[in-house]
Amino acid sequence: MEVAKILHMVGGVGETSYALNSTLQKKAMHIAKPIVQQSISQLYCKLQPTESLTIADLGCSCGPTTFITISEIMDEIYEVCHRLSCQVPELTFFLNDLPGNDFNSIFKYLPTYDKMVKKEKGSKYAPYYVVGVPGSFYGRLLPEESIHFVHSSYSLHWLSQVPRGLEDDSGAPVNRGNIYIDDTSPPAVIKSYVAQFKQDFSTFLSLRSKEIVSGGQMVITSLGRSDVDPLGGEVNCLYGLLAKALNSLVSEGVVDKEKVDAFDLPLYAPAIEEVKELVQNEGSFEFYQAKVFELNWDPFDDQMDDFVADSFVSGENAMKTIRAVMEPMLANHFGGAVMDALFSRYAMNVAEHLKKEKTKYVNFTVALTKRG
């Protein structure tokens, strides 16, 4: 699986699109907002007076979440400048994602967004520029020491590739029947996922340290887990239910067993302890702030207790969130014809699980400063 070629959210504005099914990601951004604001404010106060600021949003995706990031940063800069009675700097936003991302929808919406900004800001309006940067953030993206602030939300749990070591000496898959870390996964599978994340995250930090100015800041929000043991990850359960749906289609002859055995997700949800250790070991950044928080699988369920009002509705809502993210990758491997059946089964599996246990997403937001 060539991750950089096939990993992207469902584009457009259709029923299964990311644009219409990214409420979970919006909630995570809302919770992370105070950290983003504080980081931007401190950065600007340190740099001002300055005529321009350059911001990169890595893993920008498409739809409303892309412009939430731009708006939050712009609003905070305007607020700080008003408070300090200084001129608003010009802002440049580099929007990065993999080449398959629906960049067209972003730039089609940009004129409408620009009109809205000018109307809201009025006399305070200052020019800003939006640039698309397709490519993997596990490679260099931007010129050396050109960025003041990096933002990334719900992106860094994606790996650069499916981990090596998920096949035996004969080339046969060893994580059979699973698509991610599971209780039945051999120890070698868990070791491979951990090793791949360590390599990828360290690479990410090293590359960003070259692109960010000294004293520049970076805020990352990602899926994670509460347990230091990779087997205790909350998303393990979520993707175990997806594997269960795939295996039910195998039992009915709709999907080949070999297809399921050969599919593993290029994803890893780390514990915050792993992230802190890697930041310390890589050495380019220091922690400024960290926050761990939970969100319900059903993005429309705002009650953080252990009661699910309607597990069927919550199962459908949770499924739509995952489908908007996973369908392009799954369709590439299993074929588009089985997607409706697969996600229908998946919604039922999630509903049955939520009747027994209201498992939640664990997320973290970290703010980092590049060492001088």
PDB file of N, CA and C in Angstrom, residues 24-96:
ATOM      1  N   LEU A  24     -16.588  15.516  14.665  1.00  0.00           N
ATOM      2  CA  LEU A  24     -15.639  15.068  15.682  1.00  0.00           C
ATOM      3  C   LEU A  24     -14.369  15.906  15.649  1.00  0.00           C
ATOM      4  N   GLN A  25     -13.839  16.097  14.451  1.00  0.00           N
ATOM      5  CA  GLN A  25     -12.599  16.868  14.300  1.00  0.00           C
ATOM      6  C   GLN A  25     -12.803  18.326  14.707  1.00  0.00           C
ATOM      7  N   LYS A  26     -13.988  18.875  14.398  1.00  0.00           N
ATOM      8  CA  LYS A  26     -14.292  20.253  14.811  1.00  0.00           C
ATOM      9  C   LYS A  26     -14.312  20.369  16.341  1.00  0.00           C
ATOM     10  N   LYS A  27     -14.879  19.355  16.999  1.00  0.00           N
ATOM     11  CA  LYS A  27     -14.918  19.376  18.460  1.00  0.00           C
ATOM     12  C   LYS A  27     -13.511  19.346  19.046  1.00  0.00           C
ATOM     13  N   ALA A  28     -12.665  18.515  18.465  1.00  0.00           N
ATOM     14  CA  ALA A  28     -11.287  18.443  18.945  1.00  0.00           C
ATOM     15  C   ALA A  28     -10.586  19.782  18.767  1.00  0.00           C
ATOM     16  N   MET A  29     -10.822  20.442  17.642  1.00  0.00           N
ATOM     17  CA  MET A  29     -10.212  21.751  17.395  1.00  0.00           C
ATOM     18  C   MET A  29     -10.731  22.790  18.373  1.00  0.00           C
ATOM     19  N   HIS A  30     -12.020  22.694  18.717  1.00  0.00           N
ATOM     20  CA  HIS A  30     -12.596  23.642  19.672  1.00  0.00           C
ATOM     21  C   HIS A  30     -11.934  23.506  21.041  1.00  0.00           C
ATOM     22  N   ILE A  31     -11.710  22.261  21.466  1.00  0.00           N
ATOM     23  CA  ILE A  31     -11.073  22.031  22.766  1.00  0.00           C
ATOM     24  C   ILE A  31      -9.617  22.491  22.738  1.00  0.00           C
ATOM     25  N   ALA A  32      -8.955  22.315  21.598  1.00  0.00           N
ATOM     26  CA  ALA A  32      -7.549  22.719  21.475  1.00  0.00           C
ATOM     27  C   ALA A  32      -7.393  24.228  21.255  1.00  0.00           C
ATOM     28  N   LYS A  33      -8.477  24.909  20.947  1.00  0.00           N
ATOM     29  CA  LYS A  33      -8.415  26.327  20.572  1.00  0.00           C
ATOM     30  C   LYS A  33      -7.676  27.211  21.579  1.00  0.00           C
ATOM     31  N   PRO A  34      -7.934  27.105  22.887  1.00  0.00           N
ATOM     32  CA  PRO A  34      -7.210  27.974  23.830  1.00  0.00           C
ATOM     33  C   PRO A  34      -5.696  27.792  23.771  1.00  0.00           C
ATOM     34  N   ILE A  35      -5.248  26.565  23.522  1.00  0.00           N
ATOM     35  CA  ILE A  35      -3.803  26.333  23.420  1.00  0.00           C
ATOM     36  C   ILE A  35      -3.254  26.966  22.153  1.00  0.00           C
ATOM     37  N   VAL A  36      -3.990  26.835  21.046  1.00  0.00           N
ATOM     38  CA  VAL A  36      -3.578  27.481  19.800  1.00  0.00           C
ATOM     39  C   VAL A  36      -3.508  28.995  19.986  1.00  0.00           C
ATOM     40  N   GLN A  37      -4.529  29.567  20.597  1.00  0.00           N
ATOM     41  CA  GLN A  37      -4.573  31.018  20.810  1.00  0.00           C
ATOM     42  C   GLN A  37      -3.412  31.489  21.678  1.00  0.00           C
ATOM     43  N   GLN A  38      -3.174  30.783  22.757  1.00  0.00           N
ATOM     44  CA  GLN A  38      -2.101  31.181  23.659  1.00  0.00           C
ATOM     45  C   GLN A  38      -0.742  31.079  22.980  1.00  0.00           C
ATOM     46  N   SER A  39      -0.562  30.029  22.211  1.00  0.00           N
ATOM     47  CA  SER A  39       0.703  29.833  21.510  1.00  0.00           C
ATOM     48  C   SER A  39       0.939  30.930  20.480  1.00  0.00           C
ATOM     49  N   ILE A  40      -0.095  31.235  19.695  1.00  0.00           N
ATOM     50  CA  ILE A  40       0.010  32.290  18.683  1.00  0.00           C
ATOM     51  C   ILE A  40       0.254  33.644  19.343  1.00  0.00           C
ATOM     52  N   SER A  41      -0.457  33.924  20.407  1.00  0.00           N
ATOM     53  CA  SER A  41      -0.324  35.207  21.099  1.00  0.00           C
ATOM     54  C   SER A  41       1.095  35.400  21.629  1.00  0.00           C
ATOM     55  N   GLN A  42       1.621  34.379  22.293  1.00  0.00           N
ATOM     56  CA  GLN A  42       2.973  34.488  22.839  1.00  0.00           C
ATOM     57  C   GLN A  42       4.014  34.612  21.733  1.00  0.00           C
ATOM     58  N   LEU A  43       3.795  33.870  20.655  1.00  0.00           N
ATOM     59  CA  LEU A  43       4.724  33.953  19.531  1.00  0.00           C
ATOM     60  C   LEU A  43       4.744  35.358  18.956  1.00  0.00           C
ATOM     61  N   TYR A  44       3.557  35.924  18.726  1.00  0.00           N
ATOM     62  CA  TYR A  44       3.518  37.258  18.117  1.00  0.00           C
ATOM     63  C   TYR A  44       4.118  38.311  19.042  1.00  0.00           C
ATOM     64  N   CYS A  45       3.822  38.220  20.332  1.00  0.00           N
ATOM     65  CA  CYS A  45       4.378  39.200  21.278  1.00  0.00           C
ATOM     66  C   CYS A  45       5.905  39.121  21.314  1.00  0.00           C
ATOM     67  N   LYS A  46       6.425  37.931  21.093  1.00  0.00           N
ATOM     68  CA  LYS A  46       7.871  37.746  21.081  1.00  0.00           C
ATOM     69  C   LYS A  46       8.499  38.350  19.814  1.00  0.00           C
ATOM     70  N   LEU A  47       7.764  38.255  18.697  1.00  0.00           N
ATOM     71  CA  LEU A  47       8.318  38.682  17.408  1.00  0.00           C
ATOM     72  C   LEU A  47       8.035  40.143  17.073  1.00  0.00           C
ATOM     73  N   GLN A  48       6.966  40.689  17.607  1.00  0.00           N
ATOM     74  CA  GLN A  48       6.528  42.017  17.172  1.00  0.00           C
ATOM     75  C   GLN A  48       7.525  43.099  17.623  1.00  0.00           C
ATOM     76  N   PRO A  49       7.637  44.177  16.835  1.00  0.00           N
ATOM     77  CA  PRO A  49       6.857  44.423  15.612  1.00  0.00           C
ATOM     78  C   PRO A  49       7.376  43.607  14.431  1.00  0.00           C
ATOM     79  N   THR A  50       6.446  43.016  13.708  1.00  0.00           N
ATOM     80  CA  THR A  50       6.794  42.272  12.511  1.00  0.00           C
ATOM     81  C   THR A  50       5.759  42.569  11.437  1.00  0.00           C
ATOM     82  N   GLU A  51       6.187  42.612  10.201  1.00  0.00           N
ATOM     83  CA  GLU A  51       5.279  42.953   9.108  1.00  0.00           C
ATOM     84  C   GLU A  51       4.549  41.742   8.555  1.00  0.00           C
ATOM     85  N   SER A  52       5.038  40.538   8.878  1.00  0.00           N
ATOM     86  CA  SER A  52       4.391  39.349   8.320  1.00  0.00           C
ATOM     87  C   SER A  52       4.610  38.145   9.224  1.00  0.00           C
ATOM     88  N   LEU A  53       3.663  37.228   9.159  1.00  0.00           N
ATOM     89  CA  LEU A  53       3.757  35.950   9.851  1.00  0.00           C
ATOM     90  C   LEU A  53       3.413  34.844   8.862  1.00  0.00           C
ATOM     91  N   THR A  54       4.110  33.721   8.973  1.00  0.00           N
ATOM     92  CA  THR A  54       3.870  32.597   8.080  1.00  0.00           C
ATOM     93  C   THR A  54       3.459  31.383   8.900  1.00  0.00           C
ATOM     94  N   ILE A  55       2.341  30.795   8.508  1.00  0.00           N
ATOM     95  CA  ILE A  55       1.745  29.688   9.254  1.00  0.00           C
ATOM     96  C   ILE A  55       1.576  28.497   8.317  1.00  0.00           C
ATOM     97  N   ALA A  56       1.829  27.304   8.816  1.00  0.00           N
ATOM     98  CA  ALA A  56       1.596  26.083   8.044  1.00  0.00           C
ATOM     99  C   ALA A  56       0.599  25.204   8.779  1.00  0.00           C
ATOM    100  N   ASP A  57      -0.419  24.750   8.066  1.00  0.00           N
ATOM    101  CA  ASP A  57      -1.391  23.800   8.611  1.00  0.00           C
ATOM    102  C   ASP A  57      -1.129  22.456   7.937  1.00  0.00           C
ATOM    103  N   LEU A  58      -0.584  21.503   8.671  1.00  0.00           N
ATOM    104  CA  LEU A  58      -0.165  20.228   8.100  1.00  0.00           C
ATOM    105  C   LEU A  58      -1.242  19.172   8.300  1.00  0.00           C
ATOM    106  N   GLY A  59      -1.694  18.593   7.197  1.00  0.00           N
ATOM    107  CA  GLY A  59      -2.840  17.700   7.237  1.00  0.00           C
ATOM    108  C   GLY A  59      -4.125  18.494   7.283  1.00  0.00           C
ATOM    109  N   CYS A  60      -4.216  19.509   6.420  1.00  0.00           N
ATOM    110  CA  CYS A  60      -5.333  20.466   6.458  1.00  0.00           C
ATOM    111  C   CYS A  60      -6.659  19.841   6.066  1.00  0.00           C
ATOM    112  N   SER A  61      -6.631  18.755   5.296  1.00  0.00           N
ATOM    113  CA  SER A  61      -7.815  18.098   4.782  1.00  0.00           C
ATOM    114  C   SER A  61      -8.654  19.081   3.954  1.00  0.00           C
ATOM    115  N   CYS A  62      -9.981  18.914   3.956  1.00  0.00           N
ATOM    116  CA  CYS A  62     -10.852  19.772   3.163  1.00  0.00           C
ATOM    117  C   CYS A  62     -12.138  20.012   3.942  1.00  0.00           C
ATOM    118  N   GLY A  63     -12.933  20.952   3.477  1.00  0.00           N
ATOM    119  CA  GLY A  63     -14.174  21.251   4.171  1.00  0.00           C
ATOM    120  C   GLY A  63     -13.998  22.314   5.241  1.00  0.00           C
ATOM    121  N   PRO A  64     -14.994  22.461   6.117  1.00  0.00           N
ATOM    122  CA  PRO A  64     -15.013  23.562   7.089  1.00  0.00           C
ATOM    123  C   PRO A  64     -13.828  23.579   8.046  1.00  0.00           C
ATOM    124  N   THR A  65     -13.296  22.395   8.399  1.00  0.00           N
ATOM    125  CA  THR A  65     -12.216  22.371   9.386  1.00  0.00           C
ATOM    126  C   THR A  65     -10.986  23.133   8.908  1.00  0.00           C
ATOM    127  N   THR A  66     -10.771  23.156   7.611  1.00  0.00           N
ATOM    128  CA  THR A  66      -9.615  23.882   7.064  1.00  0.00           C
ATOM    129  C   THR A  66      -9.702  25.362   7.404  1.00  0.00           C
ATOM    130  N   PHE A  67     -10.875  25.934   7.267  1.00  0.00           N
ATOM    131  CA  PHE A  67     -11.036  27.368   7.486  1.00  0.00           C
ATOM    132  C   PHE A  67     -11.215  27.716   8.960  1.00  0.00           C
ATOM    133  N   ILE A  68     -11.563  26.731   9.776  1.00  0.00           N
ATOM    134  CA  ILE A  68     -11.589  26.970  11.219  1.00  0.00           C
ATOM    135  C   ILE A  68     -10.198  27.333  11.708  1.00  0.00           C
ATOM    136  N   THR A  69      -9.208  26.602  11.245  1.00  0.00           N
ATOM    137  CA  THR A  69      -7.818  26.873  11.637  1.00  0.00           C
ATOM    138  C   THR A  69      -7.402  28.273  11.225  1.00  0.00           C
ATOM    139  N   ILE A  70      -7.662  28.618   9.974  1.00  0.00           N
ATOM    140  CA  ILE A  70      -7.288  29.947   9.475  1.00  0.00           C
ATOM    141  C   ILE A  70      -7.972  31.027  10.290  1.00  0.00           C
ATOM    142  N   SER A  71      -9.261  30.859  10.545  1.00  0.00           N
ATOM    143  CA  SER A  71     -10.021  31.875  11.278  1.00  0.00           C
ATOM    144  C   SER A  71      -9.522  32.052  12.710  1.00  0.00           C
ATOM    145  N   GLU A  72      -9.270  30.937  13.387  1.00  0.00           N
ATOM    146  CA  GLU A  72      -8.813  31.019  14.777  1.00  0.00           C
ATOM    147  C   GLU A  72      -7.490  31.779  14.885  1.00  0.00           C
ATOM    148  N   ILE A  73      -6.573  31.463  14.003  1.00  0.00           N
ATOM    149  CA  ILE A  73      -5.260  32.117  14.037  1.00  0.00           C
ATOM    150  C   ILE A  73      -5.390  33.590  13.669  1.00  0.00           C
ATOM    151  N   MET A  74      -6.172  33.863  12.642  1.00  0.00           N
ATOM    152  CA  MET A  74      -6.365  35.245  12.211  1.00  0.00           C
ATOM    153  C   MET A  74      -7.026  36.073  13.313  1.00  0.00           C
ATOM    154  N   ASP A  75      -8.055  35.508  13.936  1.00  0.00           N
ATOM    155  CA  ASP A  75      -8.760  36.230  14.998  1.00  0.00           C
ATOM    156  C   ASP A  75      -7.837  36.544  16.168  1.00  0.00           C
ATOM    157  N   GLU A  76      -6.991  35.608  16.530  1.00  0.00           N
ATOM    158  CA  GLU A  76      -6.099  35.824  17.665  1.00  0.00           C
ATOM    159  C   GLU A  76      -5.059  36.903  17.349  1.00  0.00           C
ATOM    160  N   ILE A  77      -4.530  36.876  16.130  1.00  0.00           N
ATOM    161  CA  ILE A  77      -3.558  37.908  15.737  1.00  0.00           C
ATOM    162  C   ILE A  77      -4.214  39.290  15.764  1.00  0.00           C
ATOM    163  N   TYR A  78      -5.439  39.385  15.237  1.00  0.00           N
ATOM    164  CA  TYR A  78      -6.148  40.677  15.239  1.00  0.00           C
ATOM    165  C   TYR A  78      -6.392  41.153  16.670  1.00  0.00           C
ATOM    166  N   GLU A  79      -6.755  40.223  17.551  1.00  0.00           N
ATOM    167  CA  GLU A  79      -7.023  40.573  18.943  1.00  0.00           C
ATOM    168  C   GLU A  79      -5.755  41.075  19.633  1.00  0.00           C
ATOM    169  N   VAL A  80      -4.653  40.388  19.420  1.00  0.00           N
ATOM    170  CA  VAL A  80      -3.386  40.793  20.040  1.00  0.00           C
ATOM    171  C   VAL A  80      -2.951  42.161  19.526  1.00  0.00           C
ATOM    172  N   CYS A  81      -3.074  42.359  18.230  1.00  0.00           N
ATOM    173  CA  CYS A  81      -2.669  43.640  17.642  1.00  0.00           C
ATOM    174  C   CYS A  81      -3.538  44.785  18.166  1.00  0.00           C
ATOM    175  N   HIS A  82      -4.818  44.519  18.318  1.00  0.00           N
ATOM    176  CA  HIS A  82      -5.714  45.542  18.876  1.00  0.00           C
ATOM    177  C   HIS A  82      -5.306  45.880  20.309  1.00  0.00           C
ATOM    178  N   ARG A  83      -4.983  44.836  21.073  1.00  0.00           N
ATOM    179  CA  ARG A  83      -4.603  45.038  22.470  1.00  0.00           C
ATOM    180  C   ARG A  83      -3.294  45.824  22.595  1.00  0.00           C
ATOM    181  N   LEU A  84      -2.383  45.578  21.664  1.00  0.00           N
ATOM    182  CA  LEU A  84      -1.075  46.237  21.704  1.00  0.00           C
ATOM    183  C   LEU A  84      -1.029  47.527  20.885  1.00  0.00           C
ATOM    184  N   SER A  85      -2.152  47.839  20.230  1.00  0.00           N
ATOM    185  CA  SER A  85      -2.249  49.040  19.381  1.00  0.00           C
ATOM    186  C   SER A  85      -1.156  49.064  18.321  1.00  0.00           C
ATOM    187  N   CYS A  86      -1.008  47.930  17.653  1.00  0.00           N
ATOM    188  CA  CYS A  86       0.000  47.869  16.587  1.00  0.00           C
ATOM    189  C   CYS A  86      -0.645  47.377  15.294  1.00  0.00           C
ATOM    190  N   GLN A  87       0.047  47.547  14.204  1.00  0.00           N
ATOM    191  CA  GLN A  87      -0.481  47.213  12.881  1.00  0.00           C
ATOM    192  C   GLN A  87      -0.564  45.695  12.713  1.00  0.00           C
ATOM    193  N   VAL A  88      -1.650  45.247  12.122  1.00  0.00           N
ATOM    194  CA  VAL A  88      -1.830  43.819  11.869  1.00  0.00           C
ATOM    195  C   VAL A  88      -0.871  43.373  10.767  1.00  0.00           C
ATOM    196  N   PRO A  89      -0.099  42.314  10.998  1.00  0.00           N
ATOM    197  CA  PRO A  89       0.834  41.860   9.954  1.00  0.00           C
ATOM    198  C   PRO A  89       0.113  41.119   8.841  1.00  0.00           C
ATOM    199  N   GLU A  90       0.748  41.059   7.698  1.00  0.00           N
ATOM    200  CA  GLU A  90       0.253  40.193   6.629  1.00  0.00           C
ATOM    201  C   GLU A  90       0.481  38.740   7.040  1.00  0.00           C
ATOM    202  N   LEU A  91      -0.484  37.888   6.720  1.00  0.00           N
ATOM    203  CA  LEU A  91      -0.409  36.478   7.100  1.00  0.00           C
ATOM    204  C   LEU A  91      -0.365  35.608   5.850  1.00  0.00           C
ATOM    205  N   THR A  92       0.505  34.620   5.873  1.00  0.00           N
ATOM    206  CA  THR A  92       0.546  33.624   4.805  1.00  0.00           C
ATOM    207  C   THR A  92       0.262  32.266   5.407  1.00  0.00           C
ATOM    208  N   PHE A  93      -0.726  31.562   4.845  1.00  0.00           N
ATOM    209  CA  PHE A  93      -1.096  30.229   5.308  1.00  0.00           C
ATOM    210  C   PHE A  93      -0.704  29.197   4.259  1.00  0.00           C
ATOM    211  N   PHE A  94       0.162  28.279   4.629  1.00  0.00           N
ATOM    212  CA  PHE A  94       0.491  27.148   3.778  1.00  0.00           C
ATOM    213  C   PHE A  94      -0.390  25.975   4.208  1.00  0.00           C
ATOM    214  N   LEU A  95      -1.255  25.525   3.307  1.00  0.00           N
ATOM    215  CA  LEU A  95      -2.151  24.408   3.596  1.00  0.00           C
ATOM    216  C   LEU A  95      -1.570  23.142   2.977  1.00  0.00           C
ATOM    217  N   ASN A  96      -1.198  22.212   3.836  1.00  0.00           N
ATOM    218  CA  ASN A  96      -0.543  20.990   3.366  1.00  0.00           C
ATOM    219  C   ASN A  96      -1.425  19.764   3.595  1.00  0.00           C
TER     220      ASN A  96
END
